[in-house]
Amino acid sequence: MQKTIDIKNLDMKFNDLYILRNISIGINKGEFVSIVGPSGCGKTTLLNIIGGFIKPTLGKLYHDGQQIKKPSSEISIIFQQHVLFPWMTVYENIESGLKFKNVNKNKRIKVIDNFLENFNLKDYSRFYPYELSHGMRQKVAICRGLAIEPAIILMDEPFSSVDAITRINLQKYLLNIWDKYKNTIIFVTHDVEEAIFLSDRIIILSNKPAEIKKEFNIPFNRPREDNIKYTKEFVGLKKKISSLLL
Amino acid sequence: MKITNWKIKLATIFSLIIIWHILSSILDTSLFPNPFSVFLSFLDMIKEETLLKDILWSLRRIIISLIFAIFFGVVLGMITSKLSLAYQSIGTILDYIKSISPIALVPFIILWFGIGESAKILTIVYLITTVIWLNTDTGIRNVNKLYLWTAKSLGADNYDLVRHIIIPQALPFIVTGIRTAIAWAFIIIVAAEMNGASFGLGYHIYQYYQNFFIDKMLVNLIVLTSIAYSADKLFLFIIKRQYGWYFTENAKNY
């Protein structure tokens, strides 16, 4: 079966310094893949390349057989800083992608109301980003990225700057949405526990220049409950992966 | 008694008028009329209709100049901020000529363009376009790349990018440019009207000067300044209504 995202022999150089080396990854449709690595190893750069924002020095990337050359709404990205449009309200932010794609008004209202409801943002639809807490901004950013029902979702450490309790809630929201829309998700994080909890597969990158160190298939069934984080298998896996990152 | 803002403002203005009155009684009244006689002249001038015509003609020139300046300034700013070639060529020219003194330019404009309305408007447009251009250029360069990237991955085409990302982000800069342009227009109009008009607030200041009608000079001056002040406040009001965001986080002390 054709991989939905196919990365072949990717190299990325900035000013004679190799950031990424010989990265080859194949991702299946509907898969939830996490990319884990130490801070600053080039995970964000890799994601930006997949998103079509940066051209790799060497190598080719394909989305459903088509080469990725520029950003498109098929591959939606959620950056580390929420990057909400500060001149738009919560409602307008979530609406923005739908408006760009010329979705008609009635459908827009339905989709946005649905997200506001599911993410507990109903009371905040007229608020501006600067009036929201950090966790809420992240929620809005996720809603905005998901509202256009993209085939691929790229997420760059979306929960790293959020408190632990909010993070657990956001993870749950994310899994619910993913379960419903069955998008393909590529999730970058340095939090091993988060990666194991969320993903089908984990790809571990080494330090600069980042190469693929190892891949892990996550054996746990879905839907995943919170308490699997305390099981022996989970902790064992976490230990194994963490040691590879040191 | 609660001391509110407008009470302080009113008290300040009132005190200034009183100080003015005291000063004018101490100094030579023929050179420095007191506020009361200025006010009486003001009433006369309203009756004669000269004042009204002056105001209308000056305003007309300023409004036309602003329309040209905003259009060219913003468009040029968009071009030079996006195209490196344009910035190196047109941008260099604009950058240099923005330092030309418009007052020094007045005799040249009279020589080459005469003393008609277009010459006057040209004088004003020449000065105020560059500040709008510079601010627009800076504002657009200031747009955060991540917003553009996010919008692109949400399916935005070029039109969407300009309308929904670039303009709102550049708007505070553009607004500053336009606000400055409005202020400068009211300043330079006096020089622009100096020669060969029949009506205009600035023009008549010089006419009254030659005839030694000092209180009429002061009336025109005060009227011109007050209109400039009001125009600025009106502009801010409109911007605040249309683009409240501009004011919320950034400038709560307006």
Short mmCIF file of C-alpha atoms in Angstrom, two decimals:
data_model
loop_
_atom_site.label_atom_id
_atom_site.label_comp_id
_atom_site.label_asym_id
_atom_site.label_seq_id
_atom_site.Cartn_x
_atom_site.Cartn_y
_atom_site.Cartn_z
CA MET A 1 0.00 0.00 0.00
CA GLN A 2 1.35 3.40 -0.92
CA LYS A 3 2.61 5.41 1.97
CA THR A 4 0.72 8.64 2.47
CA ILE A 5 3.90 10.41 3.46
CA ASP A 6 7.10 9.13 1.92
CA ILE A 7 10.41 10.71 2.81
CA LYS A 8 13.42 9.47 0.89
CA ASN A 9 17.00 10.15 1.90
CA LEU A 10 16.45 13.59 3.27
CA ASP A 11 19.45 15.78 4.01
CA MET A 12 19.24 19.27 5.39
CA LYS A 13 22.15 21.63 5.61
CA PHE A 14 22.20 25.17 6.99
CA ASN A 15 25.39 27.10 6.34
CA ASP A 16 27.55 24.00 5.91
CA LEU A 17 26.18 22.41 9.07
CA TYR A 18 24.22 19.21 8.65
CA ILE A 19 21.00 19.35 10.63
CA LEU A 20 19.38 16.25 9.20
CA ARG A 21 21.14 13.32 7.61
CA ASN A 22 19.74 10.54 5.49
CA ILE A 23 16.23 10.60 6.88
CA SER A 24 13.89 8.09 5.28
CA ILE A 25 10.43 7.66 6.73
CA GLY A 26 7.27 6.06 5.41
CA ILE A 27 3.96 6.85 7.06
CA ASN A 28 0.68 5.09 6.43
CA LYS A 29 -2.69 6.74 6.14
CA GLY A 30 -4.36 7.26 9.49
CA GLU A 31 -1.22 6.51 11.45
CA PHE A 32 -0.22 8.50 14.52
CA VAL A 33 3.54 8.81 14.44
CA SER A 34 5.67 10.63 16.98
CA ILE A 35 9.10 11.97 16.28
CA VAL A 36 11.14 12.09 19.44
CA GLY A 37 14.58 13.48 19.99
CA PRO A 38 16.67 15.67 22.27
CA SER A 39 16.07 19.40 22.20
CA GLY A 40 17.44 21.21 19.22
CA CYS A 41 18.11 18.10 17.20
CA GLY A 42 16.24 19.26 14.14
CA LYS A 43 12.74 17.90 14.72
CA THR A 44 11.17 21.27 13.97
CA THR A 45 13.21 21.62 10.79
CA LEU A 46 12.05 18.21 9.67
CA LEU A 47 8.46 19.14 10.28
CA ASN A 48 8.85 22.40 8.40
CA ILE A 49 10.27 20.49 5.45
CA ILE A 50 7.34 18.05 5.47
CA GLY A 51 5.02 21.05 5.62
CA GLY A 52 6.58 22.42 2.45
CA PHE A 53 7.97 25.58 4.01
CA ILE A 54 11.64 24.70 3.58
CA LYS A 55 13.29 22.91 0.68
CA PRO A 56 15.61 20.12 1.71
CA THR A 57 19.23 20.16 0.60
CA LEU A 58 18.90 16.63 -0.71
CA GLY A 59 16.18 14.05 -0.94
CA LYS A 60 12.54 13.99 -1.91
CA LEU A 61 9.27 13.97 -0.04
CA TYR A 62 5.98 12.70 -1.35
CA HIS A 63 2.41 13.06 -0.18
CA ASP A 64 0.19 10.42 -1.78
CA GLY A 65 2.61 10.19 -4.65
CA GLN A 66 2.87 13.92 -5.30
CA GLN A 67 6.08 15.66 -4.45
CA ILE A 68 5.79 18.16 -1.60
CA LYS A 69 7.04 21.47 -2.94
CA LYS A 70 5.05 24.11 -1.11
CA PRO A 71 2.61 24.40 1.77
CA SER A 72 -0.95 23.31 1.14
CA SER A 73 -4.07 22.84 3.17
CA GLU A 74 -3.73 19.09 2.76
CA ILE A 75 -0.88 19.24 5.24
CA SER A 76 -1.89 21.39 8.18
CA ILE A 77 0.70 22.46 10.71
CA ILE A 78 0.41 23.53 14.32
CA PHE A 79 3.52 25.31 15.47
CA GLN A 80 5.09 25.33 18.86
CA GLN A 81 4.03 28.87 19.56
CA HIS A 82 0.33 28.78 18.91
CA VAL A 83 0.58 31.46 16.23
CA LEU A 84 -3.03 32.45 16.58
CA PHE A 85 -3.85 35.52 14.56
CA PRO A 86 -3.96 38.19 17.26
CA TRP A 87 -6.30 40.47 15.32
CA MET A 88 -8.97 37.78 15.15
CA THR A 89 -11.24 36.42 17.85
CA VAL A 90 -11.28 32.76 18.79
CA TYR A 91 -14.22 32.25 16.46
CA GLU A 92 -12.55 34.06 13.58
CA ASN A 93 -9.30 32.18 14.07
CA ILE A 94 -10.99 28.83 13.84
CA GLU A 95 -13.01 30.13 10.92
CA SER A 96 -9.97 31.35 8.99
CA GLY A 97 -9.01 28.10 7.30
CA LEU A 98 -12.61 27.42 6.38
CA LYS A 99 -12.91 30.89 4.90
CA PHE A 100 -9.73 30.50 2.87
CA LYS A 101 -11.17 27.33 1.42
CA ASN A 102 -14.46 29.05 0.58
CA VAL A 103 -16.61 26.80 2.71
CA ASN A 104 -20.12 28.17 2.72
CA LYS A 105 -21.35 30.08 5.74
CA ASN A 106 -23.80 27.57 7.13
CA LYS A 107 -21.30 24.75 7.07
CA ARG A 108 -18.72 27.00 8.67
CA ILE A 109 -21.03 27.80 11.55
CA LYS A 110 -21.73 24.13 12.10
CA VAL A 111 -18.10 23.08 12.07
CA ILE A 112 -16.95 25.88 14.35
CA ASP A 113 -19.76 25.35 16.84
CA ASN A 114 -18.87 21.69 16.91
CA PHE A 115 -15.26 22.39 17.79
CA LEU A 116 -16.13 25.05 20.33
CA GLU A 117 -18.44 22.57 21.99
CA ASN A 118 -15.98 19.68 22.00
CA PHE A 119 -13.09 21.73 23.27
CA ASN A 120 -15.07 23.64 25.87
CA LEU A 121 -14.53 26.98 24.22
CA LYS A 122 -18.12 28.01 23.74
CA ASP A 123 -17.99 30.92 26.16
CA TYR A 124 -14.80 32.28 24.66
CA SER A 125 -15.69 32.57 21.01
CA ARG A 126 -15.52 36.37 21.04
CA PHE A 127 -12.31 36.61 23.02
CA TYR A 128 -9.05 37.72 21.52
CA PRO A 129 -5.96 35.54 21.92
CA TYR A 130 -4.29 37.91 24.33
CA GLU A 131 -7.26 37.48 26.65
CA LEU A 132 -6.84 33.72 26.88
CA SER A 133 -4.64 31.47 28.95
CA HIS A 134 -1.87 29.57 27.26
CA GLY A 135 -3.65 26.25 27.33
CA MET A 136 -6.73 27.76 25.74
CA ARG A 137 -4.69 29.32 22.97
CA GLN A 138 -3.28 25.92 22.18
CA LYS A 139 -6.79 24.50 22.08
CA VAL A 140 -7.84 27.17 19.62
CA ALA A 141 -4.77 26.55 17.50
CA ILE A 142 -5.62 22.86 17.34
CA CYS A 143 -9.25 23.57 16.48
CA ARG A 144 -8.15 25.92 13.74
CA GLY A 145 -5.79 23.37 12.24
CA LEU A 146 -8.30 20.57 12.42
CA ALA A 147 -11.33 22.49 11.23
CA ILE A 148 -10.32 22.15 7.60
CA GLU A 149 -10.10 18.37 7.98
CA PRO A 150 -6.60 18.08 6.58
CA ALA A 151 -5.29 14.72 5.45
CA ILE A 152 -2.05 15.20 7.34
CA ILE A 153 -1.59 17.08 10.59
CA LEU A 154 1.85 18.15 11.71
CA MET A 155 2.21 19.13 15.33
CA ASP A 156 5.37 20.65 16.72
CA GLU A 157 5.52 20.10 20.47
CA PRO A 158 2.03 21.58 20.81
CA PHE A 159 1.69 20.75 24.49
CA SER A 160 5.19 21.48 25.69
CA SER A 161 4.47 24.92 27.07
CA VAL A 162 1.26 23.98 28.80
CA ASP A 163 0.81 22.86 32.41
CA ALA A 164 0.65 19.17 33.22
CA ILE A 165 -3.08 19.02 33.93
CA THR A 166 -4.07 20.90 30.79
CA ARG A 167 -1.68 18.73 28.84
CA ILE A 168 -3.51 15.56 29.85
CA ASN A 169 -6.82 17.09 28.79
CA LEU A 170 -5.43 18.27 25.47
CA GLN A 171 -4.02 14.82 24.77
CA LYS A 172 -7.46 13.37 25.38
CA TYR A 173 -9.11 15.93 23.07
CA LEU A 174 -6.56 15.21 20.39
CA LEU A 175 -7.11 11.46 20.52
CA ASN A 176 -10.89 11.97 20.36
CA ILE A 177 -10.63 14.13 17.29
CA TRP A 178 -8.16 11.79 15.66
CA ASP A 179 -10.44 8.89 16.33
CA LYS A 180 -13.28 10.74 14.67
CA TYR A 181 -11.58 12.17 11.58
CA LYS A 182 -8.88 9.54 11.11
CA ASN A 183 -6.26 12.01 9.87
CA THR A 184 -2.60 11.09 9.67
CA ILE A 185 -0.72 12.78 12.48
CA ILE A 186 2.99 13.48 12.73
CA PHE A 187 3.66 14.61 16.26
CA VAL A 188 6.96 16.07 17.41
CA THR A 189 7.76 15.98 21.10
CA HIS A 190 10.59 15.53 23.51
CA ASP A 191 8.26 14.04 26.09
CA VAL A 192 8.66 10.28 25.84
CA GLU A 193 5.63 9.46 27.95
CA GLU A 194 3.44 11.65 25.79
CA ALA A 195 4.80 10.02 22.64
CA ILE A 196 4.14 6.50 23.88
CA PHE A 197 0.67 7.37 25.12
CA LEU A 198 -0.47 8.98 21.89
CA SER A 199 1.22 7.15 19.05
CA ASP A 200 1.15 4.01 16.96
CA ARG A 201 4.82 4.39 16.22
CA ILE A 202 7.77 6.38 17.54
CA ILE A 203 10.74 7.48 15.48
CA ILE A 204 13.78 8.47 17.48
CA LEU A 205 16.21 11.02 16.12
CA SER A 206 19.76 11.32 17.28
CA ASN A 207 21.53 14.52 18.13
CA LYS A 208 22.84 16.85 15.43
CA PRO A 209 23.17 15.84 12.69
CA ALA A 210 19.89 14.07 13.29
CA GLU A 211 19.63 10.59 11.90
CA ILE A 212 17.06 7.96 12.61
CA LYS A 213 18.32 6.10 15.58
CA LYS A 214 15.53 3.62 16.05
CA GLU A 215 11.85 3.06 15.49
CA PHE A 216 9.38 1.59 17.93
CA ASN A 217 5.95 0.18 17.31
CA ILE A 218 3.65 0.86 20.24
CA PRO A 219 1.82 -2.31 21.15
CA PHE A 220 -1.00 -0.88 23.24
CA ASN A 221 -4.63 -1.12 22.18
CA ARG A 222 -6.90 1.79 21.56
CA PRO A 223 -8.67 3.61 23.06
CA ARG A 224 -5.89 4.25 25.54
CA GLU A 225 -6.80 4.94 29.11
CA ASP A 226 -4.80 7.19 31.39
CA ASN A 227 -3.76 4.39 33.68
CA ILE A 228 -1.76 2.49 31.08
CA LYS A 229 0.93 5.02 31.89
CA TYR A 230 1.52 3.11 35.11
CA THR A 231 1.67 -0.40 33.68
CA LYS A 232 4.91 -2.34 33.62
CA GLU A 233 5.05 -2.52 29.84
CA PHE A 234 4.55 1.20 29.47
CA VAL A 235 7.19 2.09 32.01
CA GLY A 236 9.59 -0.41 30.52
CA LEU A 237 9.14 1.07 27.08
CA LYS A 238 9.56 4.53 28.45
CA LYS A 239 12.82 3.52 30.10
CA LYS A 240 14.12 1.96 26.91
CA ILE A 241 13.33 4.95 24.76
CA SER A 242 14.56 7.51 27.27
CA SER A 243 17.93 5.79 27.51
CA LEU A 244 18.31 6.12 23.76
CA LEU A 245 17.87 9.86 24.02
CA LEU A 246 20.70 10.40 26.44
CA MET B 1 -15.44 66.72 44.44
CA LYS B 2 -14.10 64.16 42.03
CA ILE B 3 -11.55 65.63 39.65
CA THR B 4 -12.29 64.11 36.27
CA ASN B 5 -10.23 64.33 33.09
CA TRP B 6 -12.36 66.75 31.17
CA LYS B 7 -12.58 69.08 34.13
CA ILE B 8 -8.81 69.30 34.26
CA LYS B 9 -8.67 69.89 30.51
CA LEU B 10 -11.24 72.64 30.69
CA ALA B 11 -9.53 74.27 33.65
CA THR B 12 -6.20 74.21 31.81
CA ILE B 13 -7.65 75.85 28.70
CA PHE B 14 -9.42 78.44 30.77
CA SER B 15 -6.27 79.29 32.70
CA LEU B 16 -4.34 79.67 29.46
CA ILE B 17 -6.89 82.14 28.14
CA ILE B 18 -6.61 84.13 31.33
CA ILE B 19 -2.83 84.15 31.15
CA TRP B 20 -3.13 85.26 27.51
CA HIS B 21 -5.36 88.11 28.53
CA ILE B 22 -2.98 89.23 31.25
CA LEU B 23 0.00 89.04 28.90
CA SER B 24 -1.71 91.05 26.21
CA SER B 25 -2.55 93.82 28.64
CA ILE B 26 1.07 93.99 29.75
CA LEU B 27 2.52 93.82 26.25
CA ASP B 28 1.81 96.05 23.26
CA THR B 29 -1.85 95.43 22.39
CA SER B 30 -1.42 96.42 18.78
CA LEU B 31 1.02 93.56 18.31
CA PHE B 32 -0.62 91.12 20.68
CA PRO B 33 -4.39 91.37 20.89
CA ASN B 34 -6.26 90.02 23.86
CA PRO B 35 -8.47 86.94 23.57
CA PHE B 36 -11.65 88.91 23.72
CA SER B 37 -10.90 91.07 20.68
CA VAL B 38 -9.74 87.97 18.81
CA PHE B 39 -13.06 86.37 19.58
CA LEU B 40 -14.94 89.41 18.29
CA SER B 41 -12.94 89.31 15.06
CA PHE B 42 -13.79 85.65 14.80
CA LEU B 43 -17.49 86.45 14.93
CA ASP B 44 -17.06 89.17 12.27
CA MET B 45 -15.20 86.82 10.00
CA ILE B 46 -17.95 84.24 10.23
CA LYS B 47 -20.45 86.88 9.14
CA GLU B 48 -18.31 87.91 6.19
CA GLU B 49 -18.04 84.32 4.96
CA THR B 50 -14.31 84.73 4.32
CA LEU B 51 -13.49 82.37 7.12
CA LEU B 52 -15.86 79.73 5.88
CA LYS B 53 -14.43 79.89 2.37
CA ASP B 54 -10.91 79.74 3.75
CA ILE B 55 -11.75 76.62 5.71
CA LEU B 56 -13.43 74.91 2.78
CA TRP B 57 -10.62 75.62 0.36
CA SER B 58 -7.90 74.51 2.73
CA LEU B 59 -9.78 71.38 3.69
CA ARG B 60 -10.40 70.54 0.08
CA ARG B 61 -6.69 70.73 -0.71
CA ILE B 62 -5.78 68.62 2.29
CA ILE B 63 -8.36 65.93 1.64
CA ILE B 64 -7.40 65.59 -2.02
CA SER B 65 -3.72 65.47 -1.07
CA LEU B 66 -4.39 62.80 1.53
CA ILE B 67 -6.27 60.62 -0.92
CA PHE B 68 -3.37 60.73 -3.39
CA ALA B 69 -0.75 60.29 -0.69
CA ILE B 70 -2.46 57.33 0.98
CA PHE B 71 -3.00 55.59 -2.33
CA PHE B 72 0.53 56.07 -3.64
CA GLY B 73 2.19 55.66 -0.25
CA VAL B 74 0.52 52.36 0.53
CA VAL B 75 0.90 50.93 -2.96
CA LEU B 76 4.55 51.92 -3.16
CA GLY B 77 5.10 50.51 0.32
CA MET B 78 3.61 47.20 -0.76
CA ILE B 79 5.83 47.10 -3.83
CA THR B 80 9.12 48.05 -2.21
CA SER B 81 8.61 45.71 0.72
CA LYS B 82 8.00 42.72 -1.50
CA LEU B 83 10.31 43.28 -4.48
CA SER B 84 13.97 43.74 -3.74
CA LEU B 85 14.56 45.38 -7.10
CA ALA B 86 11.86 47.94 -6.39
CA TYR B 87 13.29 48.66 -2.98
CA GLN B 88 16.76 49.26 -4.36
CA SER B 89 15.51 51.51 -7.14
CA ILE B 90 12.28 53.30 -6.22
CA GLY B 91 13.03 52.90 -2.55
CA THR B 92 16.35 54.66 -2.85
CA ILE B 93 14.73 57.59 -4.63
CA LEU B 94 11.94 57.91 -2.08
CA ASP B 95 14.38 57.56 0.76
CA TYR B 96 16.39 60.48 -0.54
CA ILE B 97 13.60 62.82 -1.51
CA LYS B 98 11.90 62.41 1.83
CA SER B 99 14.64 64.63 3.16
CA ILE B 100 13.94 67.46 0.74
CA SER B 101 12.57 70.46 2.57
CA PRO B 102 9.11 71.11 1.13
CA ILE B 103 9.37 74.77 1.99
CA ALA B 104 12.51 75.04 -0.12
CA LEU B 105 10.59 73.24 -2.81
CA VAL B 106 7.80 75.83 -3.01
CA PRO B 107 9.62 78.28 -5.33
CA PHE B 108 10.57 75.38 -7.63
CA ILE B 109 7.00 74.19 -7.79
CA ILE B 110 5.84 77.72 -8.62
CA LEU B 111 8.46 77.99 -11.37
CA TRP B 112 7.64 74.63 -12.91
CA PHE B 113 3.97 74.15 -12.13
CA GLY B 114 2.63 77.63 -11.64
CA ILE B 115 0.39 78.79 -8.87
CA GLY B 116 -2.77 76.80 -9.57
CA GLU B 117 -4.51 74.25 -7.40
CA SER B 118 -2.45 71.33 -8.69
CA ALA B 119 0.76 73.08 -7.65
CA LYS B 120 -0.55 73.48 -4.12
CA ILE B 121 -1.72 69.91 -3.91
CA LEU B 122 1.59 68.74 -5.30
CA THR B 123 3.44 70.55 -2.53
CA ILE B 124 1.42 68.77 0.11
CA VAL B 125 1.44 65.34 -1.57
CA TYR B 126 5.19 65.54 -2.05
CA LEU B 127 5.79 65.85 1.65
CA ILE B 128 3.29 63.41 3.06
CA THR B 129 3.55 60.50 0.63
CA THR B 130 7.00 59.46 1.75
CA VAL B 131 6.07 59.09 5.41
CA ILE B 132 3.14 56.85 4.47
CA TRP B 133 5.40 54.89 2.12
CA LEU B 134 8.08 54.38 4.74
CA ASN B 135 5.65 53.22 7.40
CA THR B 136 3.83 50.89 5.04
CA ASP B 137 7.11 49.36 3.88
CA THR B 138 8.26 48.85 7.46
CA GLY B 139 4.90 47.49 8.52
CA ILE B 140 4.79 44.88 5.80
CA ARG B 141 8.37 43.81 6.44
CA ASN B 142 7.36 43.42 10.04
CA VAL B 143 4.86 40.71 9.28
CA ASN B 144 5.77 37.58 11.18
CA LYS B 145 6.71 34.76 8.81
CA LEU B 146 4.94 32.22 10.99
CA TYR B 147 1.59 33.89 10.40
CA LEU B 148 2.15 33.62 6.66
CA TRP B 149 3.19 29.99 6.99
CA THR B 150 0.19 29.17 9.16
CA ALA B 151 -2.18 30.85 6.73
CA LYS B 152 -0.65 28.99 3.78
CA SER B 153 -1.08 25.66 5.50
CA LEU B 154 -4.70 26.62 6.11
CA GLY B 155 -5.18 27.03 2.38
CA ALA B 156 -4.75 30.79 1.97
CA ASP B 157 -4.02 32.06 -1.52
CA ASN B 158 -2.15 35.30 -2.22
CA TYR B 159 -5.27 37.43 -2.00
CA ASP B 160 -6.13 35.90 1.37
CA LEU B 161 -2.60 36.49 2.60
CA VAL B 162 -2.67 40.17 1.71
CA ARG B 163 -6.15 40.85 2.97
CA HIS B 164 -6.23 38.73 6.12
CA ILE B 165 -2.63 38.48 7.26
CA ILE B 166 -0.42 41.21 5.84
CA ILE B 167 -2.71 44.22 6.03
CA PRO B 168 -3.95 43.59 9.59
CA GLN B 169 -0.42 43.02 10.80
CA ALA B 170 0.98 46.04 8.98
CA LEU B 171 -1.96 48.20 9.95
CA PRO B 172 -0.55 49.77 13.13
CA PHE B 173 2.41 51.01 11.12
CA ILE B 174 0.27 52.22 8.24
CA VAL B 175 -2.04 54.00 10.66
CA THR B 176 0.93 55.76 12.24
CA GLY B 177 2.09 56.83 8.79
CA ILE B 178 -1.31 58.22 7.88
CA ARG B 179 -1.69 59.97 11.19
CA THR B 180 1.67 61.67 10.72
CA ALA B 181 0.75 62.54 7.16
CA ILE B 182 -2.44 64.24 8.34
CA ALA B 183 -0.50 66.32 10.84
CA TRP B 184 2.12 67.31 8.28
CA ALA B 185 -0.52 68.19 5.68
CA PHE B 186 -1.91 70.84 8.00
CA ILE B 187 1.56 72.16 8.60
CA ILE B 188 2.70 72.42 5.01
CA ILE B 189 -0.54 73.78 3.63
CA VAL B 190 0.41 77.22 4.84
CA ALA B 191 3.54 77.21 2.70
CA ALA B 192 1.61 75.69 -0.17
CA GLU B 193 -1.02 78.44 -0.04
CA MET B 194 1.45 81.24 0.38
CA ASN B 195 1.45 82.30 -3.22
CA GLY B 196 -1.39 82.95 -5.58
CA ALA B 197 -4.48 81.63 -3.94
CA SER B 198 -7.71 83.46 -3.46
CA PHE B 199 -8.85 81.56 -0.43
CA GLY B 200 -7.24 79.41 2.18
CA LEU B 201 -6.50 79.64 5.88
CA GLY B 202 -2.75 79.80 5.28
CA TYR B 203 -3.07 82.24 2.39
CA HIS B 204 -5.04 84.73 4.42
CA ILE B 205 -2.64 84.61 7.32
CA TYR B 206 -0.11 86.26 5.01
CA GLN B 207 -2.67 88.64 3.56
CA TYR B 208 -3.79 89.79 6.98
CA TYR B 209 -0.13 90.11 7.97
CA GLN B 210 0.53 92.50 5.12
CA ASN B 211 -2.44 94.59 6.22
CA PHE B 212 -1.57 94.30 9.88
CA PHE B 213 -4.84 92.63 10.88
CA ILE B 214 -3.24 90.76 13.72
CA ASP B 215 -6.39 89.47 15.36
CA LYS B 216 -7.57 88.07 12.04
CA MET B 217 -4.20 86.38 11.66
CA LEU B 218 -4.67 84.82 15.06
CA VAL B 219 -8.19 83.69 14.25
CA ASN B 220 -6.99 81.87 11.14
CA LEU B 221 -4.10 80.36 13.05
CA ILE B 222 -6.28 79.11 15.87
CA VAL B 223 -8.91 77.78 13.47
CA LEU B 224 -6.30 75.95 11.41
CA THR B 225 -4.68 74.45 14.48
CA SER B 226 -8.01 73.43 15.95
CA ILE B 227 -9.07 71.70 12.75
CA ALA B 228 -5.74 69.86 12.62
CA TYR B 229 -6.20 68.76 16.21
CA SER B 230 -9.77 67.62 15.56
CA ALA B 231 -8.78 65.77 12.40
CA ASP B 232 -6.23 63.79 14.34
CA LYS B 233 -8.73 62.90 17.05
CA LEU B 234 -11.39 62.02 14.49
CA PHE B 235 -8.98 59.75 12.65
CA LEU B 236 -8.10 57.95 15.87
CA PHE B 237 -11.77 57.54 16.66
CA ILE B 238 -12.53 55.96 13.30
CA ILE B 239 -9.55 53.63 13.54
CA LYS B 240 -10.49 52.61 17.05
CA ARG B 241 -14.00 51.76 15.94
CA GLN B 242 -12.98 49.82 12.87
CA TYR B 243 -9.89 48.15 14.20
CA GLY B 244 -10.34 47.92 17.93
CA TRP B 245 -7.62 45.31 18.09
CA TYR B 246 -5.05 47.96 17.24
CA PHE B 247 -5.79 49.58 20.53
CA THR B 248 -6.51 46.79 22.92
CA GLU B 249 -3.18 45.22 23.69
CA ASN B 250 -0.86 47.83 22.30
CA ALA B 251 -1.93 51.24 23.35
CA LYS B 252 -4.21 51.44 26.32
CA ASN B 253 -2.99 54.93 27.07
CA TYR B 254 -4.52 56.62 24.06
#
